[in-house]
Structure formats: C-alpha cells, structure tokens
Amino acid sequence: MDLESSKTIKEYLHQANRVVITSHIRPDGDAVGAVLGLGTALQEAGKQVQVVLADGIPAVFRHFPGSKLVSRKVQGDYDLAVVLDCSDLQRSGGVLGDRKPEINIDHHVTNLEFGIVNLVEPEAAATCEILGEFLPRWGFTISQPAAALLLAGIVTDTIGFRTSNTRPHTLRCAADLMELGASLSEVYYHNLLRQSYEAAGLWGKGLTRLQRQDRLVYTSLSLEDKQQIGYNGNDDADLINLLSTIDDADIAIIFVELNGGIVKVSWRAQPGFDVSRIAVKFGGGGHLAAAGAQIPGTLEEVTRIVLETTAGMASEGLLNNEPDHE
Ligand code: AMP
Ligand code: MN
Ligand code: MN
C-alpha cells in the first residue's frame, strides 16, 4: 500500500470545497458505486459535489441510492477532480477537458497513473473495496447509503465474490459495510439475481451464435439483435459472465457492435491466464481475468483479427500467468 499517496489524498479531500468525481464510459457497478459512494461521503462531510459520468447512469443502476446526483457534464468551477475505477483518462470520456485530475484511485493492473496522486491497487477486487478501506482512515464517515453503494460495487465487480481476485480482505471489507447497514441480500437481489426480459432475449441471440475454437469460446451481438429484442443498453447484458462459466474453454470473448463502426470486445479468462495483455494491444485494458477494448471495424473484421491475435498469443504462451500472481 502506498502510504504517501494515501496521505496526500486525505489532504486533498479535506482541503477541497467543490469536488468533481468521475469514472469510465459505459460505467459498470463498481464505477457507479464508487462515484456515488465517495460523492455521498463527501457531501455528508459538507462538500459541494458533482458526480459526472460521460454516459450518464445506465438504467440497471438507477435503483442505486443517490443516482439522481449523476450528470453528464461538469458545471461551473471546482477545485478538486477525482477519477475512480478508470485505467486511462481518455476512458472518462473527456468530462474533465484538459485538466489533469488531482486524484486517481483504481484497481486496474493497466492503470496509467495519470493523476497528480495515484492510489492504484491491482490486488483489490474493486475500486469500492479501496474506498471502503480508506474512507474511514481518511476521516470520512460511511453512512448506510454510502455503505450500500460501496457493497454494490464490490458485489458486481466480483460477480458475487466469485472472481479469482476476491481475497479475504474483500470479504472483511464487505462485512464492515454490512455492519454499517448495507444489506448483502438486497445488493445481490438487485444486481445479480434479476434480469430484464429483454436482457434474457439478448442472451438467447448470443447463445444461438456461440462458437468454439480450440480453448476459446465466443459470440457476438449486433445492433440489429438489440433492435429486434428491444434491448436499450449499449452493453452485452452481462452475457460474457455466462460464457465464462463454460467448462472446456480457457478464454471467453464477446463482440458487441456499437454505433459508429466500433466493436466492444470483452475477454474473460480462467485462472492462470492474463487477458489484459491482449486488451492493451488493442488500446484497451483491464485485469488478468477480465479485460476489454473498443476496436474500430465491422463485427466480422474485428472478430477475425481478435480471434487470430488471441489464439496466436495463447498458443505462444504469451497469456500464461503464474496463478500465484493473480
Ligand atoms: P468489460 O469487458 O467491459 O466488462 O471490462 C472488463 C474489464 O476491463 C473492466 O475492469 C473494465 O474496466 C476494463 N476495460 C474494458 N474496456 C476497457 C477499455 N477500453 N480500456 C481500458 N479498460 C477497459
Ligand atoms: Mn469498472
Ligand atoms: Mn472495477
């Protein structure tokens, strides 16, 4: 742990009056839980807070406490910028303009340390885990709503404590958040156990197209699929989590067509592999077991090049990773 960075962050947070907090585009539960969790804690400490996400808040997270705080653009002046759960500044979608953020807190192994002060802990299972540990140390109270937000981030990023980066510390942190009033069963219910009818329909589209090539399984979702099903999100409805349960594959990949000739690629790997290395090659990033990139091209083009590269790197052993280092 970086004690010097932690001390500087504490000073920045206490001295600031007007804070902007942001995270990555296409925000997931960890991004939304982190920005709203920190935002809530700072608001309760008397700060003026703007929580800004370039893509706004996806419908699936509108039940998060304080979700109405989220806007898409910064308004007016501010004296502190905090970026959470975001491995490179570009991925925040430009909400800060040219400004270098004072604080960067993240758990991606691919983080580019773009802040004036950086607290990057790749061993942490979620950015919300880092905040759950540090907020009390920095002298901020975690109220019940903030605890629920941070727990939601941890539970979604670990898919319910299932991912290989879940460590004893993650569970202790989750237990602390429960003691602060967060309900684990409610967080589970709302974030992992319920799906919309349209999301299930989209899974159907992807599953009928499922393919296998050696130790890879993959599928795709087109804009037309989403339109036919009436699915409004610009994500894969978490279908990748289902693909990653397939037993006789090491790596699962999903290709999701986005507007503007871009394909979002998600990789998931079994323990012993590091797919962040492929994602970085395509300008993306992530973790050993879960990584993503946005790649220009048609579904067919991107599928071909990504499969070729992934299979090539895998066969050369370039994706192997010592399980001890996970
Ligand atoms: P996803 O496949 O979008 O669920 O993302 C898996 C992991 O990779 C998450 O931790 C993401 O934050 C990260 N990730 C996804 N896309 C990108 C990207 N374009 N650049 C950097 N990191 C990414
Ligand atoms: Mn995230
Ligand atoms: Mn995360």
Short mmCIF file of C-alpha atoms and ligand atoms in Angstrom, two decimals:
data_model
loop_
_atom_site.label_atom_id
_atom_site.label_comp_id
_atom_site.label_asym_id
_atom_site.label_seq_id
_atom_site.Cartn_x
_atom_site.Cartn_y
_atom_site.Cartn_z
CA MET A 1 0.00 0.00 0.00
CA ASP A 2 1.22 3.47 -0.88
CA LEU A 3 1.16 5.45 2.39
CA GLU A 4 2.47 8.65 0.84
CA SER A 5 -0.29 8.73 -1.80
CA SER A 6 -2.90 7.94 0.82
CA LYS A 7 -1.75 10.86 2.99
CA THR A 8 -1.78 13.28 0.05
CA ILE A 9 -5.26 12.15 -0.99
CA LYS A 10 -6.53 12.70 2.54
CA GLU A 11 -5.18 16.28 2.48
CA TYR A 12 -6.68 16.98 -0.94
CA LEU A 13 -10.09 15.67 0.11
CA HIS A 14 -10.18 17.65 3.34
CA GLN A 15 -9.00 20.91 1.78
CA ALA A 16 -11.37 20.86 -1.20
CA ASN A 17 -14.74 22.58 -1.20
CA ARG A 18 -16.04 21.85 -4.69
CA VAL A 19 -15.28 18.37 -5.94
CA VAL A 20 -15.90 16.69 -9.28
CA ILE A 21 -15.94 12.89 -9.22
CA THR A 22 -15.96 10.84 -12.40
CA SER A 23 -15.28 7.37 -13.80
CA HIS A 24 -15.21 5.46 -17.09
CA ILE A 25 -17.62 5.47 -20.03
CA ARG A 26 -20.16 2.62 -20.18
CA PRO A 27 -19.99 2.58 -16.37
CA ASP A 28 -20.35 -0.71 -14.51
CA GLY A 29 -21.50 -1.29 -10.92
CA ASP A 30 -18.05 -0.61 -9.47
CA ALA A 31 -17.77 2.70 -11.33
CA VAL A 32 -21.25 3.84 -10.29
CA GLY A 33 -20.91 2.53 -6.71
CA ALA A 34 -17.54 4.26 -6.34
CA VAL A 35 -18.51 7.70 -7.69
CA LEU A 36 -21.78 7.76 -5.75
CA GLY A 37 -20.25 6.20 -2.62
CA LEU A 38 -17.42 8.74 -2.46
CA GLY A 39 -19.81 11.51 -3.58
CA THR A 40 -22.23 10.69 -0.75
CA ALA A 41 -19.46 10.58 1.87
CA LEU A 42 -18.03 13.93 0.74
CA GLN A 43 -21.46 15.56 0.57
CA GLU A 44 -22.18 14.38 4.08
CA ALA A 45 -18.87 15.96 5.13
CA GLY A 46 -20.18 19.30 3.83
CA LYS A 47 -18.50 19.42 0.40
CA GLN A 48 -20.16 20.57 -2.80
CA VAL A 49 -20.03 17.51 -5.06
CA GLN A 50 -20.67 16.93 -8.75
CA VAL A 51 -20.85 13.30 -9.80
CA VAL A 52 -20.25 13.25 -13.55
CA LEU A 53 -20.36 10.25 -15.91
CA ALA A 54 -19.96 10.91 -19.64
CA ASP A 55 -22.58 8.26 -20.46
CA GLY A 56 -24.89 9.11 -17.56
CA ILE A 57 -26.23 6.35 -15.36
CA PRO A 58 -27.38 3.13 -17.09
CA ALA A 59 -30.99 2.10 -16.37
CA VAL A 60 -29.86 -1.02 -14.48
CA PHE A 61 -28.20 1.18 -11.82
CA ARG A 62 -30.98 3.74 -11.35
CA HIS A 63 -32.00 1.96 -8.14
CA PHE A 64 -28.65 2.97 -6.57
CA PRO A 65 -29.12 5.46 -3.70
CA GLY A 66 -28.39 9.00 -4.89
CA SER A 67 -28.41 8.01 -8.59
CA LYS A 68 -30.09 11.35 -9.40
CA LEU A 69 -26.85 13.08 -8.42
CA VAL A 70 -25.25 11.91 -11.65
CA SER A 71 -24.94 14.38 -14.52
CA ARG A 72 -23.17 14.05 -17.88
CA LYS A 73 -21.26 17.35 -17.85
CA VAL A 74 -19.29 19.39 -15.35
CA GLN A 75 -20.95 22.69 -14.46
CA GLY A 76 -19.01 25.68 -13.21
CA ASP A 77 -15.74 25.82 -11.32
CA TYR A 78 -14.33 23.21 -8.99
CA ASP A 79 -11.14 22.81 -7.01
CA LEU A 80 -10.62 19.04 -6.98
CA ALA A 81 -11.04 16.34 -9.63
CA VAL A 82 -11.22 12.68 -8.63
CA VAL A 83 -11.21 9.84 -11.17
CA LEU A 84 -12.26 6.38 -9.95
CA ASP A 85 -12.08 2.87 -11.44
CA CYS A 86 -10.66 4.20 -14.71
CA SER A 87 -7.38 2.91 -16.11
CA ASP A 88 -6.73 5.76 -18.54
CA LEU A 89 -8.00 9.30 -18.57
CA GLN A 90 -9.37 9.03 -22.10
CA ARG A 91 -11.77 6.39 -20.83
CA SER A 92 -13.51 9.01 -18.70
CA GLY A 93 -14.98 10.34 -21.95
CA GLY A 94 -13.38 13.78 -21.73
CA VAL A 95 -15.53 15.15 -18.89
CA LEU A 96 -12.54 16.97 -17.35
CA GLY A 97 -11.35 18.57 -20.60
CA ASP A 98 -7.59 19.24 -20.47
CA ARG A 99 -7.38 19.24 -16.70
CA LYS A 100 -5.07 16.74 -15.05
CA PRO A 101 -7.05 15.24 -12.17
CA GLU A 102 -5.59 15.58 -8.70
CA ILE A 103 -6.68 12.08 -7.60
CA ASN A 104 -6.75 8.74 -9.45
CA ILE A 105 -7.99 5.75 -7.43
CA ASP A 106 -8.23 2.41 -9.23
CA HIS A 107 -7.56 -1.33 -9.21
CA HIS A 108 -6.74 -1.99 -12.88
CA VAL A 109 -3.33 -3.54 -13.45
CA THR A 110 -3.21 -1.49 -16.68
CA ASN A 111 -3.70 1.90 -14.92
CA LEU A 112 -1.56 4.62 -16.50
CA GLU A 113 -1.15 6.64 -13.26
CA PHE A 114 -2.47 9.79 -14.93
CA GLY A 115 -3.34 11.66 -11.73
CA ILE A 116 -1.24 14.10 -9.70
CA VAL A 117 -1.58 11.49 -6.97
CA ASN A 118 -2.37 7.86 -7.76
CA LEU A 119 -3.70 5.15 -5.48
CA VAL A 120 -3.69 2.07 -7.69
CA GLU A 121 -4.09 -1.31 -6.02
CA PRO A 122 -4.31 -4.14 -8.59
CA GLU A 123 -4.78 -6.66 -5.75
CA ALA A 124 -8.07 -5.01 -4.79
CA ALA A 125 -11.13 -6.76 -6.23
CA ALA A 126 -12.93 -3.45 -6.80
CA THR A 127 -12.35 0.28 -6.55
CA CYS A 128 -15.18 0.23 -3.99
CA GLU A 129 -13.06 -2.11 -1.86
CA ILE A 130 -10.27 0.51 -1.81
CA LEU A 131 -12.76 3.24 -0.84
CA GLY A 132 -14.34 1.04 1.84
CA GLU A 133 -10.93 0.60 3.41
CA PHE A 134 -9.58 4.15 3.04
CA LEU A 135 -12.57 6.46 3.62
CA PRO A 136 -12.63 5.79 7.39
CA ARG A 137 -8.84 6.15 7.54
CA TRP A 138 -9.10 9.50 5.82
CA GLY A 139 -11.58 10.56 8.50
CA PHE A 140 -14.82 10.29 6.50
CA THR A 141 -17.94 8.55 7.80
CA ILE A 142 -19.53 5.86 5.64
CA SER A 143 -23.29 6.27 6.13
CA GLN A 144 -25.78 3.47 5.38
CA PRO A 145 -26.46 4.63 1.77
CA ALA A 146 -22.72 5.03 1.09
CA ALA A 147 -22.09 1.54 2.53
CA ALA A 148 -24.80 0.07 0.26
CA LEU A 149 -23.22 1.79 -2.77
CA LEU A 150 -19.72 0.50 -1.99
CA LEU A 151 -21.01 -3.00 -1.33
CA ALA A 152 -22.86 -2.93 -4.66
CA GLY A 153 -19.58 -2.08 -6.41
CA ILE A 154 -17.74 -4.95 -4.73
CA VAL A 155 -20.52 -7.47 -5.36
CA THR A 156 -20.90 -6.56 -9.04
CA ASP A 157 -17.17 -6.44 -9.87
CA THR A 158 -16.59 -9.83 -8.20
CA ILE A 159 -19.88 -11.28 -9.57
CA GLY A 160 -20.87 -12.10 -6.01
CA PHE A 161 -17.35 -12.85 -4.63
CA ARG A 162 -16.72 -15.40 -7.40
CA THR A 163 -13.81 -13.88 -9.30
CA SER A 164 -10.25 -15.03 -8.64
CA ASN A 165 -9.23 -11.61 -7.30
CA THR A 166 -11.64 -11.94 -4.35
CA ARG A 167 -9.37 -12.04 -1.29
CA PRO A 168 -10.01 -12.31 2.46
CA HIS A 169 -9.65 -8.54 2.64
CA THR A 170 -12.54 -8.17 0.16
CA LEU A 171 -14.80 -10.20 2.42
CA ARG A 172 -13.71 -8.30 5.54
CA CYS A 173 -14.39 -5.04 3.77
CA ALA A 174 -17.84 -6.31 2.68
CA ALA A 175 -18.54 -7.43 6.27
CA ASP A 176 -17.61 -3.95 7.55
CA LEU A 177 -20.00 -2.40 5.03
CA MET A 178 -22.77 -4.75 6.22
CA GLU A 179 -22.11 -3.62 9.77
CA LEU A 180 -22.55 -0.06 8.56
CA GLY A 181 -26.05 -1.03 7.38
CA ALA A 182 -25.64 -2.35 3.82
CA SER A 183 -27.84 -5.35 3.04
CA LEU A 184 -25.91 -8.04 1.16
CA SER A 185 -29.08 -9.90 0.17
CA GLU A 186 -30.64 -6.73 -1.28
CA VAL A 187 -27.48 -5.83 -3.17
CA TYR A 188 -27.37 -9.39 -4.55
CA TYR A 189 -31.03 -9.39 -5.47
CA HIS A 190 -30.99 -6.12 -7.36
CA ASN A 191 -27.64 -6.56 -9.10
CA LEU A 192 -27.04 -10.23 -9.72
CA LEU A 193 -30.26 -12.19 -9.41
CA ARG A 194 -32.65 -10.16 -11.57
CA GLN A 195 -32.58 -9.67 -15.36
CA SER A 196 -34.97 -7.84 -17.63
CA TYR A 197 -36.95 -9.90 -20.15
CA GLU A 198 -35.09 -8.09 -22.93
CA ALA A 199 -31.69 -8.97 -21.43
CA ALA A 200 -32.66 -12.65 -21.37
CA GLY A 201 -33.81 -12.31 -25.00
CA LEU A 202 -30.42 -10.88 -25.94
CA TRP A 203 -28.66 -13.80 -24.23
CA GLY A 204 -30.74 -16.06 -26.48
CA LYS A 205 -29.47 -14.26 -29.59
CA GLY A 206 -25.87 -14.54 -28.44
CA LEU A 207 -26.14 -18.16 -27.32
CA THR A 208 -27.55 -19.41 -30.61
CA ARG A 209 -24.44 -17.99 -32.27
CA LEU A 210 -21.98 -19.41 -29.74
CA GLN A 211 -18.82 -20.87 -31.27
CA ARG A 212 -15.74 -22.68 -30.10
CA GLN A 213 -12.22 -22.66 -31.50
CA ASP A 214 -9.79 -24.83 -29.55
CA ARG A 215 -9.84 -23.44 -25.97
CA LEU A 216 -11.73 -20.24 -26.94
CA VAL A 217 -15.49 -19.72 -26.88
CA TYR A 218 -17.00 -16.63 -28.42
CA THR A 219 -20.12 -15.00 -29.71
CA SER A 220 -21.38 -11.64 -30.94
CA LEU A 221 -24.30 -9.25 -30.55
CA SER A 222 -25.23 -6.88 -33.37
CA LEU A 223 -27.12 -3.61 -33.26
CA GLU A 224 -29.86 -5.41 -35.17
CA ASP A 225 -30.14 -8.04 -32.39
CA LYS A 226 -30.71 -5.28 -29.84
CA GLN A 227 -33.26 -3.59 -32.01
CA GLN A 228 -35.19 -6.82 -32.64
CA ILE A 229 -35.24 -7.65 -28.94
CA GLY A 230 -35.94 -4.08 -27.81
CA TYR A 231 -32.87 -4.01 -25.56
CA ASN A 232 -31.90 -0.41 -24.80
CA GLY A 233 -28.48 -0.78 -23.14
CA ASN A 234 -25.26 -0.45 -25.14
CA ASP A 235 -23.70 -3.41 -23.32
CA ASP A 236 -23.86 -7.22 -23.55
CA ALA A 237 -26.42 -7.60 -20.71
CA ASP A 238 -23.63 -9.47 -18.86
CA LEU A 239 -23.78 -12.37 -21.31
CA ILE A 240 -19.98 -12.62 -21.02
CA ASN A 241 -20.40 -13.80 -17.41
CA LEU A 242 -22.45 -16.72 -18.67
CA LEU A 243 -19.89 -17.57 -21.38
CA SER A 244 -17.11 -17.54 -18.80
CA THR A 245 -18.82 -20.45 -16.96
CA ILE A 246 -18.28 -22.77 -19.95
CA ASP A 247 -16.15 -25.58 -18.69
CA ASP A 248 -13.90 -26.65 -21.53
CA ALA A 249 -12.60 -23.23 -22.53
CA ASP A 250 -9.79 -21.09 -21.14
CA ILE A 251 -10.92 -17.81 -22.62
CA ALA A 252 -14.38 -16.45 -23.47
CA ILE A 253 -14.85 -13.49 -25.80
CA ILE A 254 -17.88 -11.43 -26.75
CA PHE A 255 -18.09 -8.95 -29.63
CA VAL A 256 -20.72 -6.24 -29.25
CA GLU A 257 -21.44 -3.94 -32.17
CA LEU A 258 -21.73 -0.28 -31.14
CA ASN A 259 -22.88 2.75 -33.09
CA GLY A 260 -20.27 4.48 -35.27
CA GLY A 261 -18.46 1.43 -36.64
CA ILE A 262 -16.95 0.33 -33.33
CA VAL A 263 -16.99 -3.10 -31.71
CA LYS A 264 -16.70 -3.55 -27.95
CA VAL A 265 -14.71 -6.68 -27.14
CA SER A 266 -14.73 -8.34 -23.70
CA TRP A 267 -12.36 -11.14 -22.72
CA ARG A 268 -12.72 -13.38 -19.68
CA ALA A 269 -10.07 -15.92 -18.68
CA GLN A 270 -9.72 -18.82 -16.31
CA PRO A 271 -7.08 -18.56 -13.56
CA GLY A 272 -3.56 -18.89 -14.97
CA PHE A 273 -4.14 -16.53 -17.89
CA ASP A 274 -3.79 -12.78 -18.33
CA VAL A 275 -6.12 -11.35 -20.97
CA SER A 276 -5.31 -7.72 -20.10
CA ARG A 277 -2.23 -8.21 -22.32
CA ILE A 278 -4.37 -8.71 -25.43
CA ALA A 279 -6.74 -5.87 -24.49
CA VAL A 280 -3.77 -3.48 -24.18
CA LYS A 281 -2.63 -4.46 -27.69
CA PHE A 282 -6.00 -3.21 -28.95
CA GLY A 283 -5.88 0.04 -26.97
CA GLY A 284 -7.99 -1.27 -24.08
CA GLY A 285 -7.16 -2.57 -20.63
CA GLY A 286 -8.46 -4.40 -17.61
CA HIS A 287 -7.46 -7.16 -15.24
CA LEU A 288 -5.82 -10.56 -15.60
CA ALA A 289 -9.17 -12.36 -15.72
CA ALA A 290 -11.38 -9.68 -17.29
CA ALA A 291 -10.43 -7.14 -19.91
CA GLY A 292 -11.99 -5.08 -22.68
CA ALA A 293 -11.31 -2.83 -25.65
CA GLN A 294 -13.23 -0.78 -28.19
CA ILE A 295 -11.98 -1.52 -31.69
CA PRO A 296 -12.98 0.24 -34.94
CA GLY A 297 -14.29 -2.03 -37.69
CA THR A 298 -17.23 -4.23 -38.57
CA LEU A 299 -18.25 -7.18 -36.41
CA GLU A 300 -16.73 -9.56 -38.97
CA GLU A 301 -13.42 -7.68 -39.24
CA VAL A 302 -12.94 -7.24 -35.52
CA THR A 303 -13.95 -10.83 -34.79
CA ARG A 304 -11.39 -12.15 -37.27
CA ILE A 305 -8.44 -10.07 -36.07
CA VAL A 306 -9.19 -10.52 -32.37
CA LEU A 307 -9.62 -14.30 -32.67
CA GLU A 308 -6.41 -14.54 -34.67
CA THR A 309 -4.46 -12.45 -32.15
CA THR A 310 -5.92 -14.15 -29.08
CA ALA A 311 -5.36 -17.65 -30.46
CA GLY A 312 -1.84 -16.69 -31.59
CA MET A 313 -0.82 -15.21 -28.24
CA ALA A 314 -2.38 -18.14 -26.36
CA SER A 315 -0.55 -20.74 -28.46
CA GLU A 316 2.78 -18.96 -27.90
CA GLY A 317 2.15 -18.98 -24.15
CA LEU A 318 2.07 -15.16 -24.06
CA LEU A 319 -1.12 -15.14 -21.99
CA ASN A 320 0.10 -17.54 -19.34
CA ASN A 321 0.36 -16.16 -15.89
CA GLU A 322 1.53 -17.71 -12.65
CA PRO A 323 -1.63 -18.31 -10.54
CA ASP A 324 0.32 -17.01 -7.51
CA HIS A 325 0.49 -13.57 -9.07
CA GLU A 326 -3.26 -13.17 -9.60
P1 AMP B 1 -15.79 -5.35 -19.65
O1 AMP B 1 -15.38 -6.39 -20.61
O2 AMP B 1 -16.25 -4.07 -20.28
O3 AMP B 1 -16.74 -5.87 -18.62
O4 AMP B 1 -14.47 -4.93 -18.89
C1 AMP B 1 -13.64 -5.83 -18.24
C2 AMP B 1 -12.56 -5.06 -17.51
O5 AMP B 1 -11.74 -4.39 -18.45
C3 AMP B 1 -13.14 -3.95 -16.62
O6 AMP B 1 -12.34 -3.84 -15.47
C4 AMP B 1 -13.02 -2.73 -17.47
O7 AMP B 1 -12.87 -1.57 -16.68
C5 AMP B 1 -11.80 -2.99 -18.31
N1 AMP B 1 -11.98 -2.40 -19.64
C6 AMP B 1 -12.98 -2.64 -20.50
N2 AMP B 1 -12.84 -1.91 -21.63
C7 AMP B 1 -11.73 -1.17 -21.47
C8 AMP B 1 -11.06 -0.19 -22.28
N3 AMP B 1 -11.50 0.15 -23.50
N4 AMP B 1 -9.94 0.37 -21.77
C9 AMP B 1 -9.48 0.04 -20.55
N5 AMP B 1 -10.06 -0.89 -19.75
C10 AMP B 1 -11.17 -1.49 -20.20
MN MN B 2 -15.35 -0.58 -13.92
MN MN B 3 -13.65 -2.07 -11.06
#
